[in-house]
Amino acid sequence: MNPLPPFAAVSMAALLAPLALTPLRERLSPAELPGVQHFVRVGGYDLHYTDEGPRDAPVVLLIHGFAAWAFAWRSQRAALVAAGRRAVTIDLPGYGASPRPVAPVYSTHDQALTLLQALDALGIGTFDVVGHSFGGRVAFQIALLAPQRVRRIVAICPEAFTIGRPPIAALARLPLIGQALAYYVLAPSLVGVGLRSLAKRDDWLTDEVIAGYAAPLYVRGTAAAQVWQARSPKDGPLPVPENLAAIRPPILLLWGDGDTVFPVDEGRRLERILPDARLIVYDRTGHLPYEERAADVNQAVVGFLVGAR
């Protein structure tokens, strides 16, 4: 039997290595992440959430973006609580300290319904919502599914116009290739590089912040969840791009002028399509304004959600 050519042997090793290495890296349960305390039971899943501020105050739901979790909102949570609001974050399935289902349940429709059910379980009726990137798309989906519950929306560099999964998802769907791809892309050592590539300012990017974003990558099932996200529909029965004009709550759009993920022209287009929207653009800012311009974003969020009343 002839040995594999060198290139083929290296490629095969690269595909097979994650099968052995993933359990070594993903060794934690969600409850073992630092600072994790609260879980709410929804549809057989224990979702991680934070709940800060007066229990009788108006609720602000904060929805993180791709590969983030409750940690990302630490500055905004503090600002909202200081302004007298109740700040609630819920880690989306597949992220943070929430479960990683091995099933095609990662459409924005699924995520939005899960968050609404979690709010029901917490006894929360109406609320404001702040969403970043993919979380902004989930916020739009929530407003389409439950318009009577959403008071106002702050969407930070939201994903709004993409139709389906990115081209790389076709590879991620493949059994062996998908697992290997997810393993390498989600390497904790790449988190700092990834965050820096998204931002135009990095004075906020300390070792502590990098460690905070990287922590969930050590939770069991993380790579597999990304494979199943690639196998899930993008939206569901109410596609966001086709229904933007039906979103009625007042919306504040916050964007970085140097966003390379969703360019600011998408924000200007959204401002024209959405029935009641206003756009603020931050100069020398990338895809993470809530980190790069935390003080400015906090002022805008609090002013829109609190000052308007």
C-alpha positions as a LaTeX table, in Angstrom:
\begin{tabular}{lrrr}
\hline
Residue & $x$ (\AA) & $y$ (\AA) & $z$ (\AA) \\
\hline
Met1 & 0.00 & 0.00 & 0.00 \\
Asn2 & 1.49 & 3.29 & $-1.13$ \\
Pro3 & 1.95 & 6.06 & 1.47 \\
Leu4 & 0.04 & 9.30 & 1.04 \\
Pro5 & 1.89 & 12.12 & $-0.76$ \\
Pro6 & 3.33 & 14.66 & 1.76 \\
Phe7 & 0.70 & 17.32 & 1.01 \\
Ala8 & $-2.16$ & 14.85 & 1.36 \\
Ala9 & $-0.71$ & 13.48 & 4.59 \\
Val10 & $-0.41$ & 16.97 & 6.10 \\
Ser11 & $-3.96$ & 17.83 & 4.99 \\
Met12 & $-5.34$ & 14.65 & 6.50 \\
Ala13 & $-3.51$ & 15.31 & 9.76 \\
Ala14 & $-4.91$ & 18.86 & 9.87 \\
Leu15 & $-8.43$ & 17.48 & 9.45 \\
Leu16 & $-8.08$ & 14.69 & 12.00 \\
Ala17 & $-6.14$ & 16.57 & 14.69 \\
Pro18 & $-9.18$ & 18.57 & 15.93 \\
Leu19 & $-10.99$ & 15.32 & 16.72 \\
Ala20 & $-8.38$ & 14.63 & 19.38 \\
Leu21 & $-7.57$ & 18.23 & 20.36 \\
Thr22 & $-11.09$ & 19.63 & 20.74 \\
Pro23 & $-11.85$ & 17.73 & 24.00 \\
Leu24 & $-8.53$ & 18.93 & 25.42 \\
Arg25 & $-9.38$ & 22.58 & 24.77 \\
Glu26 & $-13.14$ & 22.49 & 25.35 \\
Arg27 & $-12.92$ & 21.11 & 28.87 \\
Leu28 & $-15.26$ & 23.42 & 30.82 \\
Ser29 & $-18.96$ & 23.35 & 31.54 \\
Pro30 & $-20.79$ & 26.68 & 31.09 \\
Ala31 & $-21.16$ & 27.10 & 34.86 \\
Glu32 & $-17.37$ & 27.05 & 35.22 \\
Leu33 & $-16.86$ & 30.31 & 33.33 \\
Pro34 & $-15.76$ & 33.22 & 35.56 \\
Gly35 & $-18.56$ & 35.35 & 36.97 \\
Val36 & $-21.37$ & 33.07 & 35.79 \\
Gln37 & $-24.19$ & 32.82 & 38.34 \\
His38 & $-27.68$ & 32.80 & 36.84 \\
Phe39 & $-29.45$ & 30.43 & 34.45 \\
Val40 & $-33.02$ & 30.39 & 33.17 \\
Arg41 & $-34.66$ & 27.22 & 31.85 \\
Val42 & $-36.11$ & 27.52 & 28.34 \\
Gly43 & $-37.16$ & 24.60 & 26.15 \\
Gly44 & $-34.87$ & 22.16 & 27.88 \\
Tyr45 & $-31.89$ & 24.53 & 27.82 \\
Asp46 & $-30.33$ & 26.43 & 30.73 \\
Leu47 & $-29.53$ & 29.87 & 29.31 \\
His48 & $-27.01$ & 32.07 & 31.07 \\
Tyr49 & $-28.18$ & 35.58 & 31.92 \\
Thr50 & $-27.25$ & 38.61 & 33.98 \\
Asp51 & $-29.85$ & 40.79 & 35.66 \\
Glu52 & $-28.79$ & 44.08 & 37.23 \\
Gly53 & $-30.58$ & 47.16 & 38.48 \\
Pro54 & $-33.93$ & 47.76 & 40.22 \\
Arg55 & $-36.41$ & 44.95 & 39.59 \\
Asp56 & $-39.26$ & 47.41 & 39.08 \\
Ala57 & $-37.33$ & 49.56 & 36.58 \\
Pro58 & $-37.87$ & 49.47 & 32.80 \\
Val59 & $-35.92$ & 46.56 & 31.29 \\
Val60 & $-33.20$ & 46.88 & 28.66 \\
Leu61 & $-32.29$ & 43.60 & 26.94 \\
Leu62 & $-28.75$ & 43.53 & 25.52 \\
Ile63 & $-28.02$ & 41.01 & 22.72 \\
His64 & $-24.41$ & 40.25 & 21.89 \\
Gly65 & $-22.98$ & 39.61 & 18.43 \\
Phe66 & $-21.14$ & 36.66 & 16.86 \\
Ala67 & $-18.58$ & 35.00 & 19.16 \\
Ala68 & $-19.36$ & 37.39 & 22.03 \\
Trp69 & $-21.34$ & 36.99 & 25.25 \\
Ala70 & $-22.57$ & 38.94 & 28.31 \\
Phe71 & $-19.01$ & 40.08 & 29.04 \\
Ala72 & $-19.09$ & 42.33 & 25.97 \\
Trp73 & $-21.78$ & 44.55 & 27.54 \\
Arg74 & $-20.01$ & 45.25 & 30.86 \\
Ser75 & $-19.71$ & 49.01 & 30.21 \\
Gln76 & $-23.24$ & 49.46 & 28.86 \\
Arg77 & $-24.73$ & 47.44 & 31.71 \\
Ala78 & $-23.07$ & 49.72 & 34.26 \\
Ala79 & $-24.24$ & 52.85 & 32.44 \\
Leu80 & $-27.84$ & 51.66 & 32.17 \\
Val81 & $-28.02$ & 50.64 & 35.83 \\
Ala82 & $-26.56$ & 54.01 & 36.84 \\
Ala83 & $-29.35$ & 55.63 & 34.80 \\
Gly84 & $-31.98$ & 53.68 & 36.74 \\
Arg85 & $-32.66$ & 50.92 & 34.26 \\
Arg86 & $-32.74$ & 47.15 & 34.72 \\
Ala87 & $-30.09$ & 45.70 & 32.41 \\
Val88 & $-30.61$ & 42.08 & 31.31 \\
Thr89 & $-28.24$ & 40.11 & 29.09 \\
Ile90 & $-28.93$ & 36.59 & 27.84 \\
Asp91 & $-26.22$ & 34.56 & 26.14 \\
Leu92 & $-27.56$ & 33.24 & 22.86 \\
Pro93 & $-27.52$ & 29.44 & 22.42 \\
Gly94 & $-24.10$ & 28.43 & 21.12 \\
Tyr95 & $-22.27$ & 31.24 & 22.93 \\
Gly96 & $-21.04$ & 32.37 & 26.32 \\
Ala97 & $-22.29$ & 30.22 & 29.17 \\
Ser98 & $-25.40$ & 29.05 & 27.33 \\
Pro99 & $-25.75$ & 25.52 & 25.89 \\
Arg100 & $-24.44$ & 24.47 & 22.48 \\
Pro101 & $-27.24$ & 22.42 & 20.85 \\
Val102 & $-26.15$ & 19.96 & 18.18 \\
Ala103 & $-29.15$ & 20.69 & 15.98 \\
Pro104 & $-30.08$ & 23.25 & 13.29 \\
Val105 & $-31.66$ & 25.67 & 15.80 \\
Tyr106 & $-29.55$ & 28.77 & 15.19 \\
Ser107 & $-31.71$ & 30.85 & 12.84 \\
Thr108 & $-32.52$ & 34.38 & 14.01 \\
His109 & $-36.13$ & 33.18 & 14.31 \\
Asp110 & $-35.03$ & 30.44 & 16.72 \\
Gln111 & $-32.78$ & 32.82 & 18.66 \\
Ala112 & $-35.49$ & 35.47 & 18.92 \\
Leu113 & $-38.12$ & 32.99 & 20.15 \\
Thr114 & $-35.64$ & 31.63 & 22.71 \\
Leu115 & $-34.98$ & 35.11 & 24.08 \\
Leu116 & $-38.68$ & 35.93 & 24.24 \\
Gln117 & $-39.35$ & 32.70 & 26.13 \\
Ala118 & $-36.49$ & 33.48 & 28.52 \\
Leu119 & $-37.98$ & 36.92 & 29.20 \\
Asp120 & $-41.34$ & 35.25 & 29.84 \\
Ala121 & $-39.69$ & 32.94 & 32.36 \\
Leu122 & $-38.12$ & 35.97 & 34.06 \\
Gly123 & $-41.51$ & 37.71 & 34.25 \\
Ile124 & $-40.52$ & 40.47 & 31.83 \\
Gly125 & $-43.19$ & 41.85 & 29.51 \\
Thr126 & $-42.16$ & 44.94 & 27.58 \\
Phe127 & $-38.57$ & 46.03 & 27.15 \\
Asp128 & $-36.06$ & 48.10 & 25.19 \\
Val129 & $-33.40$ & 46.19 & 23.29 \\
Val130 & $-29.77$ & 46.88 & 22.37 \\
Gly131 & $-28.16$ & 44.57 & 19.81 \\
His132 & $-24.76$ & 44.45 & 18.13 \\
Ser133 & $-23.99$ & 42.96 & 14.70 \\
Phe134 & $-25.73$ & 39.54 & 14.55 \\
Gly135 & $-27.44$ & 40.51 & 17.82 \\
Gly136 & $-28.87$ & 43.53 & 16.03 \\
Arg137 & $-30.45$ & 41.22 & 13.48 \\
Val138 & $-31.92$ & 39.15 & 16.31 \\
Ala139 & $-33.28$ & 42.39 & 17.80 \\
Phe140 & $-34.99$ & 43.18 & 14.49 \\
Gln141 & $-36.41$ & 39.65 & 14.43 \\
Ile142 & $-37.80$ & 40.09 & 17.95 \\
Ala143 & $-39.49$ & 43.33 & 16.87 \\
Leu144 & $-41.10$ & 41.48 & 13.96 \\
Leu145 & $-42.26$ & 38.57 & 16.12 \\
Ala146 & $-43.43$ & 40.55 & 19.16 \\
Pro147 & $-43.88$ & 44.22 & 18.16 \\
Gln148 & $-46.16$ & 44.90 & 21.12 \\
Arg149 & $-43.35$ & 44.07 & 23.56 \\
Val150 & $-40.51$ & 46.16 & 22.13 \\
Arg151 & $-40.43$ & 49.82 & 23.12 \\
Arg152 & $-37.22$ & 51.05 & 21.48 \\
Ile153 & $-34.20$ & 49.53 & 19.74 \\
Val154 & $-30.55$ & 50.52 & 19.67 \\
Ala155 & $-28.81$ & 48.65 & 16.83 \\
Ile156 & $-25.02$ & 48.87 & 16.78 \\
Cys157 & $-23.54$ & 47.99 & 13.36 \\
Pro158 & $-26.41$ & 45.51 & 12.86 \\
Glu159 & $-26.46$ & 42.77 & 10.27 \\
Ala160 & $-29.50$ & 43.61 & 8.17 \\
Phe161 & $-29.15$ & 42.91 & 4.46 \\
Thr162 & $-27.34$ & 39.58 & 4.08 \\
Ile163 & $-29.59$ & 36.91 & 2.60 \\
Gly164 & $-27.97$ & 33.66 & 3.69 \\
Arg165 & $-24.95$ & 32.22 & 5.41 \\
Pro166 & $-21.51$ & 33.37 & 4.15 \\
Pro167 & $-19.74$ & 31.22 & 1.52 \\
Ile168 & $-17.48$ & 29.66 & 4.16 \\
Ala169 & $-20.59$ & 28.07 & 5.69 \\
Ala170 & $-20.68$ & 25.60 & 2.81 \\
Leu171 & $-17.38$ & 24.20 & 4.08 \\
Ala172 & $-18.46$ & 24.40 & 7.70 \\
Arg173 & $-21.43$ & 22.15 & 6.94 \\
Leu174 & $-19.19$ & 19.26 & 5.88 \\
Pro175 & $-18.75$ & 16.64 & 8.61 \\
Leu176 & $-14.97$ & 16.49 & 9.06 \\
Ile177 & $-13.98$ & 19.75 & 7.40 \\
Gly178 & $-16.52$ & 21.78 & 9.38 \\
Gln179 & $-15.29$ & 20.57 & 12.75 \\
Ala180 & $-11.66$ & 21.23 & 11.78 \\
Leu181 & $-12.46$ & 24.68 & 10.41 \\
Ala182 & $-14.38$ & 25.67 & 13.54 \\
Tyr183 & $-11.59$ & 24.38 & 15.77 \\
Tyr184 & $-8.91$ & 26.46 & 14.07 \\
Val185 & $-10.98$ & 29.63 & 13.60 \\
Leu186 & $-12.07$ & 29.60 & 17.26 \\
Ala187 & $-8.56$ & 29.23 & 18.68 \\
Pro188 & $-8.32$ & 31.34 & 21.87 \\
Ser189 & $-4.89$ & 32.55 & 20.74 \\
Leu190 & $-6.56$ & 34.33 & 17.80 \\
Val191 & $-9.08$ & 36.32 & 19.85 \\
Gly192 & $-6.83$ & 39.35 & 20.31 \\
Val193 & $-5.93$ & 39.35 & 16.63 \\
Gly194 & $-9.58$ & 39.07 & 15.66 \\
Leu195 & $-10.75$ & 41.90 & 17.93 \\
Arg196 & $-7.94$ & 44.15 & 16.76 \\
Ser197 & $-8.82$ & 43.47 & 13.11 \\
Leu198 & $-12.42$ & 44.59 & 13.72 \\
Ala199 & $-11.52$ & 47.84 & 15.47 \\
Lys200 & $-9.91$ & 51.10 & 14.41 \\
Arg201 & $-8.93$ & 51.93 & 17.99 \\
Asp202 & $-7.33$ & 49.45 & 20.36 \\
Asp203 & $-6.63$ & 51.44 & 23.53 \\
Trp204 & $-9.40$ & 49.40 & 25.20 \\
Leu205 & $-7.93$ & 46.05 & 24.19 \\
Thr206 & $-6.15$ & 44.86 & 27.33 \\
Asp207 & $-5.06$ & 41.33 & 28.21 \\
Glu208 & $-8.00$ & 41.17 & 30.62 \\
Val209 & $-10.49$ & 42.08 & 27.87 \\
Ile210 & $-9.01$ & 39.51 & 25.48 \\
Ala211 & $-9.25$ & 36.85 & 28.19 \\
Gly212 & $-12.88$ & 37.83 & 28.82 \\
Tyr213 & $-13.86$ & 37.36 & 25.19 \\
Ala214 & $-11.84$ & 34.14 & 24.89 \\
Ala215 & $-13.22$ & 32.43 & 28.00 \\
Pro216 & $-16.27$ & 30.74 & 26.36 \\
Leu217 & $-14.07$ & 29.08 & 23.72 \\
Tyr218 & $-13.04$ & 26.60 & 26.42 \\
Val219 & $-16.64$ & 25.42 & 26.93 \\
Arg220 & $-17.52$ & 21.96 & 25.65 \\
Gly221 & $-19.38$ & 21.91 & 22.34 \\
Thr222 & $-18.22$ & 25.32 & 21.10 \\
Ala223 & $-16.78$ & 24.18 & 17.77 \\
Ala224 & $-19.67$ & 21.79 & 17.10 \\
Ala225 & $-22.17$ & 24.61 & 17.69 \\
Gln226 & $-20.59$ & 26.63 & 14.89 \\
Val227 & $-20.97$ & 23.68 & 12.53 \\
Trp228 & $-24.66$ & 23.50 & 13.38 \\
Gln229 & $-25.06$ & 27.25 & 13.01 \\
Ala230 & $-23.76$ & 26.89 & 9.45 \\
Arg231 & $-26.36$ & 24.17 & 8.89 \\
Ser232 & $-29.22$ & 26.33 & 10.20 \\
Pro233 & $-31.39$ & 28.66 & 8.09 \\
Lys234 & $-30.42$ & 32.32 & 8.32 \\
Asp235 & $-33.74$ & 33.78 & 9.46 \\
Gly236 & $-36.88$ & 31.67 & 9.17 \\
Pro237 & $-40.45$ & 32.55 & 8.14 \\
Leu238 & $-39.88$ & 36.31 & 8.60 \\
Pro239 & $-36.66$ & 37.15 & 6.73 \\
Val240 & $-35.21$ & 40.34 & 8.17 \\
Pro241 & $-34.09$ & 41.98 & 4.87 \\
Glu242 & $-37.58$ & 41.61 & 3.39 \\
Asn243 & $-39.40$ & 42.96 & 6.45 \\
Leu244 & $-37.31$ & 45.90 & 7.63 \\
Ala245 & $-40.01$ & 48.41 & 6.69 \\
Ala246 & $-42.42$ & 46.59 & 9.03 \\
Ile247 & $-40.32$ & 47.28 & 12.14 \\
Arg248 & $-42.21$ & 49.99 & 14.00 \\
Pro249 & $-40.38$ & 50.83 & 17.25 \\
Pro250 & $-38.12$ & 53.91 & 17.22 \\
Ile251 & $-34.56$ & 52.85 & 16.38 \\
Leu252 & $-31.19$ & 54.42 & 17.05 \\
Leu253 & $-28.46$ & 53.18 & 14.70 \\
Leu254 & $-24.86$ & 53.49 & 15.92 \\
Trp255 & $-22.08$ & 52.86 & 13.39 \\
Gly256 & $-18.34$ & 53.16 & 12.98 \\
Asp257 & $-17.21$ & 54.94 & 9.83 \\
Gly258 & $-14.47$ & 52.32 & 9.41 \\
Asp259 & $-16.63$ & 49.23 & 9.90 \\
Thr260 & $-15.31$ & 46.59 & 7.47 \\
Val261 & $-17.92$ & 43.95 & 8.39 \\
Phe262 & $-21.06$ & 45.95 & 7.62 \\
Pro263 & $-19.97$ & 49.24 & 6.02 \\
Val264 & $-21.58$ & 52.46 & 7.19 \\
Asp265 & $-23.41$ & 52.80 & 3.86 \\
Glu266 & $-25.62$ & 49.98 & 5.16 \\
Gly267 & $-26.48$ & 52.22 & 8.10 \\
Arg268 & $-27.48$ & 55.05 & 5.80 \\
Arg269 & $-29.59$ & 52.63 & 3.78 \\
Leu270 & $-31.24$ & 51.32 & 6.94 \\
Glu271 & $-32.02$ & 54.84 & 8.09 \\
Arg272 & $-33.97$ & 55.37 & 4.86 \\
Ile273 & $-35.85$ & 52.04 & 5.02 \\
Leu274 & $-36.80$ & 51.81 & 8.69 \\
Pro275 & $-39.96$ & 53.78 & 9.51 \\
Asp276 & $-38.51$ & 55.58 & 12.57 \\
Ala277 & $-34.70$ & 55.53 & 12.66 \\
Arg278 & $-31.83$ & 57.90 & 13.34 \\
Leu279 & $-28.17$ & 57.21 & 12.55 \\
Ile280 & $-25.10$ & 58.31 & 14.52 \\
Val281 & $-21.70$ & 57.67 & 12.90 \\
Tyr282 & $-18.47$ & 57.64 & 14.92 \\
Asp283 & $-15.27$ & 58.61 & 13.14 \\
Arg284 & $-12.09$ & 56.52 & 13.34 \\
Thr285 & $-14.22$ & 53.64 & 14.65 \\
Gly286 & $-14.65$ & 50.09 & 13.41 \\
His287 & $-17.17$ & 47.32 & 14.01 \\
Leu288 & $-17.05$ & 47.55 & 17.82 \\
Pro289 & $-18.22$ & 51.06 & 18.77 \\
Tyr290 & $-19.49$ & 49.83 & 22.15 \\
Glu291 & $-15.85$ & 49.01 & 22.99 \\
Glu292 & $-13.96$ & 51.59 & 20.92 \\
Arg293 & $-16.21$ & 54.51 & 21.93 \\
Ala294 & $-17.74$ & 53.13 & 25.11 \\
Ala295 & $-18.38$ & 56.53 & 26.76 \\
Asp296 & $-19.94$ & 58.00 & 23.61 \\
Val297 & $-22.06$ & 54.91 & 22.97 \\
Asn298 & $-23.22$ & 54.82 & 26.59 \\
Gln299 & $-24.27$ & 58.45 & 26.40 \\
Ala300 & $-26.18$ & 57.84 & 23.17 \\
Val301 & $-27.87$ & 54.68 & 24.47 \\
Val302 & $-28.90$ & 56.23 & 27.78 \\
Gly303 & $-30.04$ & 59.43 & 26.08 \\
Phe304 & $-32.20$ & 57.51 & 23.61 \\
Leu305 & $-33.68$ & 55.00 & 26.04 \\
Val306 & $-33.94$ & 57.13 & 29.16 \\
Gly307 & $-33.74$ & 60.78 & 28.15 \\
Ala308 & $-36.48$ & 60.43 & 25.55 \\
Arg309 & $-39.07$ & 59.58 & 28.19 \\
\hline
\end{tabular}
